[in-house]
Each structure stands twice: as C-alpha cells, then as structure tokens.
Amino acid sequence: RVQLVESGGGSVQSGGSLTLSCVASGDPSHLCLAWFRQAPGKKREGVAGMHSDGSASYFDSVKGRVALSMDNAKNTLSLQMNSLEPEDTAMYYCAADWCPPPGIRWQVPDDNGYWGQGTQVTVSS
C-alpha cells in the first residue's frame, strides 16, 4: 500500500508563487506520481505528472508556469508554481498510479491508484 502526504499549500496574491510537496511512503517504487486539482463545482483535472522514463509532462492550463521535480531518494514530488492566477485556486492532490510512457497523457487514477488528502491553494486577485 502507498501513502501520500501533501504540503505547501496556502494563500497568495495573483502573480505569486508556491511550492507543493508530496511525500510517498509504503511501496511506491513501482508507481509514478502526479498532481491533480479540483476547484469547487468542477471536475478533478490534471496538473503535471511523471512518466516511466523520468520525464515530466504538464497540462495546458499550467504549462509554462509550473515545474515538476522528483527526488527518488526521498520519494518526494515537488511542484513549483509561479505566476499564480485566481483560476489556480483549488484543492491540489498528489496521486500515485502506474507509470505512463512518455507522450501518454495522465488520466485521473481509478480505484487502483492512490490519493493524498490534498492541500489547498488560494489565489486572490
């Protein structure tokens, strides 16, 4: 079983930055990690994720404004977010699931995946 613990959320003004972290424990070695987010009244959507070759991919809504990095020694996934906008306000969730090959879009994990409890990001204008 895999446990995921997120941290780093908070409240910032438009244009600000935040770094989110996700620490994985248990037996995460066979899985890849990703970030999803969900705003009130909206579906959960992808933000960024790692792939089987160690590369990262980004969804269009955040491309160019975020950077994903994975510290395998610490089982920690970090998401550096810059130029934050009010539209980025959401609960951000770390997920663990099978590793998609490069070029394969991350999907919302099903019951075979794992989720953290989430960390809230609020961006004010």
JSON list of C-alpha atoms in Angstrom, two decimals:
[
{"chain": "A", "resi": 1, "resn": "ARG", "atom": "CA", "xyz": [0.00, 0.00, 0.00]},
{"chain": "A", "resi": 2, "resn": "VAL", "atom": "CA", "xyz": [1.13, 3.58, -0.69]},
{"chain": "A", "resi": 3, "resn": "GLN", "atom": "CA", "xyz": [0.57, 6.63, 1.48]},
{"chain": "A", "resi": 4, "resn": "LEU", "atom": "CA", "xyz": [0.82, 10.15, 0.09]},
{"chain": "A", "resi": 5, "resn": "VAL", "atom": "CA", "xyz": [1.15, 13.30, 2.18]},
{"chain": "A", "resi": 6, "resn": "GLU", "atom": "CA", "xyz": [0.95, 16.73, 0.57]},
{"chain": "A", "resi": 7, "resn": "SER", "atom": "CA", "xyz": [2.16, 20.04, 1.97]},
{"chain": "A", "resi": 8, "resn": "GLY", "atom": "CA", "xyz": [2.96, 23.55, 0.86]},
{"chain": "A", "resi": 9, "resn": "GLY", "atom": "CA", "xyz": [-0.45, 24.97, 0.05]},
{"chain": "A", "resi": 10, "resn": "GLY", "atom": "CA", "xyz": [-1.51, 28.41, 1.18]},
{"chain": "A", "resi": 11, "resn": "SER", "atom": "CA", "xyz": [-2.92, 31.76, 0.20]},
{"chain": "A", "resi": 12, "resn": "VAL", "atom": "CA", "xyz": [-1.09, 34.06, -2.19]},
{"chain": "A", "resi": 13, "resn": "GLN", "atom": "CA", "xyz": [-1.88, 37.05, -4.33]},
{"chain": "A", "resi": 14, "resn": "SER", "atom": "CA", "xyz": [-2.13, 36.92, -8.08]},
{"chain": "A", "resi": 15, "resn": "GLY", "atom": "CA", "xyz": [1.34, 36.63, -9.57]},
{"chain": "A", "resi": 16, "resn": "GLY", "atom": "CA", "xyz": [2.73, 34.89, -6.52]},
{"chain": "A", "resi": 17, "resn": "SER", "atom": "CA", "xyz": [4.47, 31.53, -6.18]},
{"chain": "A", "resi": 18, "resn": "LEU", "atom": "CA", "xyz": [4.09, 28.37, -4.15]},
{"chain": "A", "resi": 19, "resn": "THR", "atom": "CA", "xyz": [5.89, 25.05, -3.97]},
{"chain": "A", "resi": 20, "resn": "LEU", "atom": "CA", "xyz": [3.85, 21.96, -3.21]},
{"chain": "A", "resi": 21, "resn": "SER", "atom": "CA", "xyz": [5.43, 18.75, -1.96]},
{"chain": "A", "resi": 22, "resn": "CYS", "atom": "CA", "xyz": [4.22, 15.18, -1.89]},
{"chain": "A", "resi": 23, "resn": "VAL", "atom": "CA", "xyz": [5.98, 12.54, 0.15]},
{"chain": "A", "resi": 24, "resn": "ALA", "atom": "CA", "xyz": [5.25, 8.94, -0.76]},
{"chain": "A", "resi": 25, "resn": "SER", "atom": "CA", "xyz": [5.72, 6.05, 1.66]},
{"chain": "A", "resi": 26, "resn": "GLY", "atom": "CA", "xyz": [4.89, 2.38, 1.72]},
{"chain": "A", "resi": 27, "resn": "ASP", "atom": "CA", "xyz": [5.90, 0.74, -1.54]},
{"chain": "A", "resi": 28, "resn": "PRO", "atom": "CA", "xyz": [5.81, 3.47, -4.21]},
{"chain": "A", "resi": 29, "resn": "SER", "atom": "CA", "xyz": [8.76, 2.22, -6.26]},
{"chain": "A", "resi": 30, "resn": "HIS", "atom": "CA", "xyz": [6.63, 0.66, -8.99]},
{"chain": "A", "resi": 31, "resn": "LEU", "atom": "CA", "xyz": [4.42, 3.71, -9.42]},
{"chain": "A", "resi": 32, "resn": "CYS", "atom": "CA", "xyz": [4.71, 7.25, -10.73]},
{"chain": "A", "resi": 33, "resn": "LEU", "atom": "CA", "xyz": [3.42, 10.38, -9.04]},
{"chain": "A", "resi": 34, "resn": "ALA", "atom": "CA", "xyz": [1.36, 13.26, -10.36]},
{"chain": "A", "resi": 35, "resn": "TRP", "atom": "CA", "xyz": [-0.56, 16.33, -9.25]},
{"chain": "A", "resi": 36, "resn": "PHE", "atom": "CA", "xyz": [-4.26, 16.90, -9.83]},
{"chain": "A", "resi": 37, "resn": "ARG", "atom": "CA", "xyz": [-6.51, 19.69, -8.66]},
{"chain": "A", "resi": 38, "resn": "GLN", "atom": "CA", "xyz": [-10.17, 20.25, -8.06]},
{"chain": "A", "resi": 39, "resn": "ALA", "atom": "CA", "xyz": [-11.94, 23.57, -7.72]},
{"chain": "A", "resi": 40, "resn": "PRO", "atom": "CA", "xyz": [-15.39, 23.82, -6.10]},
{"chain": "A", "resi": 41, "resn": "GLY", "atom": "CA", "xyz": [-18.07, 22.65, -8.50]},
{"chain": "A", "resi": 42, "resn": "LYS", "atom": "CA", "xyz": [-15.56, 21.42, -11.07]},
{"chain": "A", "resi": 43, "resn": "LYS", "atom": "CA", "xyz": [-14.15, 18.07, -12.09]},
{"chain": "A", "resi": 44, "resn": "ARG", "atom": "CA", "xyz": [-10.75, 16.94, -10.90]},
{"chain": "A", "resi": 45, "resn": "GLU", "atom": "CA", "xyz": [-8.17, 17.80, -13.54]},
{"chain": "A", "resi": 46, "resn": "GLY", "atom": "CA", "xyz": [-4.54, 17.03, -14.19]},
{"chain": "A", "resi": 47, "resn": "VAL", "atom": "CA", "xyz": [-1.75, 19.49, -13.43]},
{"chain": "A", "resi": 48, "resn": "ALA", "atom": "CA", "xyz": [1.51, 17.65, -14.03]},
{"chain": "A", "resi": 49, "resn": "GLY", "atom": "CA", "xyz": [2.91, 14.15, -13.76]},
{"chain": "A", "resi": 50, "resn": "MET", "atom": "CA", "xyz": [5.96, 11.96, -14.05]},
{"chain": "A", "resi": 51, "resn": "HIS", "atom": "CA", "xyz": [6.43, 9.33, -16.74]},
{"chain": "A", "resi": 52, "resn": "SER", "atom": "CA", "xyz": [8.16, 5.98, -16.92]},
{"chain": "A", "resi": 53, "resn": "ASP", "atom": "CA", "xyz": [11.38, 7.47, -18.33]},
{"chain": "A", "resi": 54, "resn": "GLY", "atom": "CA", "xyz": [11.66, 10.08, -15.58]},
{"chain": "A", "resi": 55, "resn": "SER", "atom": "CA", "xyz": [10.32, 12.91, -17.71]},
{"chain": "A", "resi": 56, "resn": "ALA", "atom": "CA", "xyz": [7.55, 15.26, -16.64]},
{"chain": "A", "resi": 57, "resn": "SER", "atom": "CA", "xyz": [4.50, 16.44, -18.55]},
{"chain": "A", "resi": 58, "resn": "TYR", "atom": "CA", "xyz": [2.22, 19.39, -17.94]},
{"chain": "A", "resi": 59, "resn": "PHE", "atom": "CA", "xyz": [-1.38, 20.10, -18.68]},
{"chain": "A", "resi": 60, "resn": "ASP", "atom": "CA", "xyz": [-2.16, 23.12, -20.84]},
{"chain": "A", "resi": 61, "resn": "SER", "atom": "CA", "xyz": [-3.72, 25.16, -18.05]},
{"chain": "A", "resi": 62, "resn": "VAL", "atom": "CA", "xyz": [-0.38, 25.41, -16.21]},
{"chain": "A", "resi": 63, "resn": "LYS", "atom": "CA", "xyz": [2.20, 24.86, -18.94]},
{"chain": "A", "resi": 64, "resn": "GLY", "atom": "CA", "xyz": [5.00, 27.41, -18.72]},
{"chain": "A", "resi": 65, "resn": "ARG", "atom": "CA", "xyz": [4.13, 28.40, -15.16]},
{"chain": "A", "resi": 66, "resn": "VAL", "atom": "CA", "xyz": [4.98, 25.26, -13.21]},
{"chain": "A", "resi": 67, "resn": "ALA", "atom": "CA", "xyz": [7.91, 22.89, -12.86]},
{"chain": "A", "resi": 68, "resn": "LEU", "atom": "CA", "xyz": [7.77, 19.35, -11.58]},
{"chain": "A", "resi": 69, "resn": "SER", "atom": "CA", "xyz": [10.70, 17.58, -9.95]},
{"chain": "A", "resi": 70, "resn": "MET", "atom": "CA", "xyz": [11.10, 14.15, -8.38]},
{"chain": "A", "resi": 71, "resn": "ASP", "atom": "CA", "xyz": [13.61, 13.27, -5.66]},
{"chain": "A", "resi": 72, "resn": "ASN", "atom": "CA", "xyz": [13.71, 9.49, -5.85]},
{"chain": "A", "resi": 73, "resn": "ALA", "atom": "CA", "xyz": [15.96, 9.16, -2.81]},
{"chain": "A", "resi": 74, "resn": "LYS", "atom": "CA", "xyz": [13.35, 10.91, -0.68]},
{"chain": "A", "resi": 75, "resn": "ASN", "atom": "CA", "xyz": [10.27, 9.70, -2.60]},
{"chain": "A", "resi": 76, "resn": "THR", "atom": "CA", "xyz": [9.23, 13.33, -2.84]},
{"chain": "A", "resi": 77, "resn": "LEU", "atom": "CA", "xyz": [7.49, 15.03, -5.74]},
{"chain": "A", "resi": 78, "resn": "SER", "atom": "CA", "xyz": [7.67, 18.83, -5.82]},
{"chain": "A", "resi": 79, "resn": "LEU", "atom": "CA", "xyz": [5.59, 21.25, -7.86]},
{"chain": "A", "resi": 80, "resn": "GLN", "atom": "CA", "xyz": [6.95, 24.76, -8.20]},
{"chain": "A", "resi": 81, "resn": "MET", "atom": "CA", "xyz": [4.12, 27.08, -9.26]},
{"chain": "A", "resi": 82, "resn": "ASN", "atom": "CA", "xyz": [4.78, 30.60, -10.49]},
{"chain": "A", "resi": 83, "resn": "SER", "atom": "CA", "xyz": [2.63, 33.43, -11.84]},
{"chain": "A", "resi": 84, "resn": "LEU", "atom": "CA", "xyz": [-0.36, 32.07, -9.99]},
{"chain": "A", "resi": 85, "resn": "GLU", "atom": "CA", "xyz": [-3.80, 33.27, -11.04]},
{"chain": "A", "resi": 86, "resn": "PRO", "atom": "CA", "xyz": [-7.16, 33.20, -9.24]},
{"chain": "A", "resi": 87, "resn": "GLU", "atom": "CA", "xyz": [-8.15, 30.40, -11.65]},
{"chain": "A", "resi": 88, "resn": "ASP", "atom": "CA", "xyz": [-5.49, 28.22, -9.99]},
{"chain": "A", "resi": 89, "resn": "THR", "atom": "CA", "xyz": [-7.47, 28.24, -6.75]},
{"chain": "A", "resi": 90, "resn": "ALA", "atom": "CA", "xyz": [-8.26, 24.62, -5.92]},
{"chain": "A", "resi": 91, "resn": "MET", "atom": "CA", "xyz": [-7.50, 21.69, -3.68]},
{"chain": "A", "resi": 92, "resn": "TYR", "atom": "CA", "xyz": [-4.34, 20.10, -5.03]},
{"chain": "A", "resi": 93, "resn": "TYR", "atom": "CA", "xyz": [-3.98, 16.34, -4.74]},
{"chain": "A", "resi": 94, "resn": "CYS", "atom": "CA", "xyz": [-1.00, 14.07, -5.16]},
{"chain": "A", "resi": 95, "resn": "ALA", "atom": "CA", "xyz": [-1.71, 10.78, -6.90]},
{"chain": "A", "resi": 96, "resn": "ALA", "atom": "CA", "xyz": [0.24, 7.56, -7.46]},
{"chain": "A", "resi": 97, "resn": "ASP", "atom": "CA", "xyz": [-0.55, 5.21, -10.31]},
{"chain": "A", "resi": 98, "resn": "TRP", "atom": "CA", "xyz": [1.05, 3.05, -13.00]},
{"chain": "A", "resi": 99, "resn": "CYS", "atom": "CA", "xyz": [3.73, 4.93, -14.91]},
{"chain": "A", "resi": 100, "resn": "PRO", "atom": "CA", "xyz": [2.51, 6.25, -18.25]},
{"chain": "A", "resi": 101, "resn": "PRO", "atom": "CA", "xyz": [5.10, 6.10, -21.03]},
{"chain": "A", "resi": 102, "resn": "PRO", "atom": "CA", "xyz": [6.34, 9.41, -22.42]},
{"chain": "A", "resi": 103, "resn": "GLY", "atom": "CA", "xyz": [3.70, 11.03, -24.59]},
{"chain": "A", "resi": 104, "resn": "ILE", "atom": "CA", "xyz": [0.81, 9.25, -22.89]},
{"chain": "A", "resi": 105, "resn": "ARG", "atom": "CA", "xyz": [-1.42, 11.71, -21.07]},
{"chain": "A", "resi": 106, "resn": "TRP", "atom": "CA", "xyz": [-2.01, 11.18, -17.37]},
{"chain": "A", "resi": 107, "resn": "GLN", "atom": "CA", "xyz": [-5.56, 10.09, -16.61]},
{"chain": "A", "resi": 108, "resn": "VAL", "atom": "CA", "xyz": [-7.36, 10.51, -13.31]},
{"chain": "A", "resi": 109, "resn": "PRO", "atom": "CA", "xyz": [-6.40, 7.35, -11.40]},
{"chain": "A", "resi": 110, "resn": "ASP", "atom": "CA", "xyz": [-9.13, 4.79, -10.81]},
{"chain": "A", "resi": 111, "resn": "ASP", "atom": "CA", "xyz": [-9.60, 2.64, -7.73]},
{"chain": "A", "resi": 112, "resn": "ASN", "atom": "CA", "xyz": [-6.21, 1.01, -8.33]},
{"chain": "A", "resi": 113, "resn": "GLY", "atom": "CA", "xyz": [-4.45, 4.32, -7.76]},
{"chain": "A", "resi": 114, "resn": "TYR", "atom": "CA", "xyz": [-3.67, 6.19, -4.59]},
{"chain": "A", "resi": 115, "resn": "TRP", "atom": "CA", "xyz": [-4.52, 9.70, -3.42]},
{"chain": "A", "resi": 116, "resn": "GLY", "atom": "CA", "xyz": [-3.32, 12.04, -0.75]},
{"chain": "A", "resi": 117, "resn": "GLN", "atom": "CA", "xyz": [-5.63, 14.17, 1.37]},
{"chain": "A", "resi": 118, "resn": "GLY", "atom": "CA", "xyz": [-4.93, 17.33, -0.58]},
{"chain": "A", "resi": 119, "resn": "THR", "atom": "CA", "xyz": [-3.52, 20.77, 0.13]},
{"chain": "A", "resi": 120, "resn": "GLN", "atom": "CA", "xyz": [-5.48, 23.96, -0.52]},
{"chain": "A", "resi": 121, "resn": "VAL", "atom": "CA", "xyz": [-4.17, 26.68, -2.81]},
{"chain": "A", "resi": 122, "resn": "THR", "atom": "CA", "xyz": [-5.99, 30.00, -2.81]},
{"chain": "A", "resi": 123, "resn": "VAL", "atom": "CA", "xyz": [-5.01, 32.84, -5.14]},
{"chain": "A", "resi": 124, "resn": "SER", "atom": "CA", "xyz": [-6.57, 36.25, -4.66]},
{"chain": "A", "resi": 125, "resn": "SER", "atom": "CA", "xyz": [-6.71, 38.98, -7.26]}
]
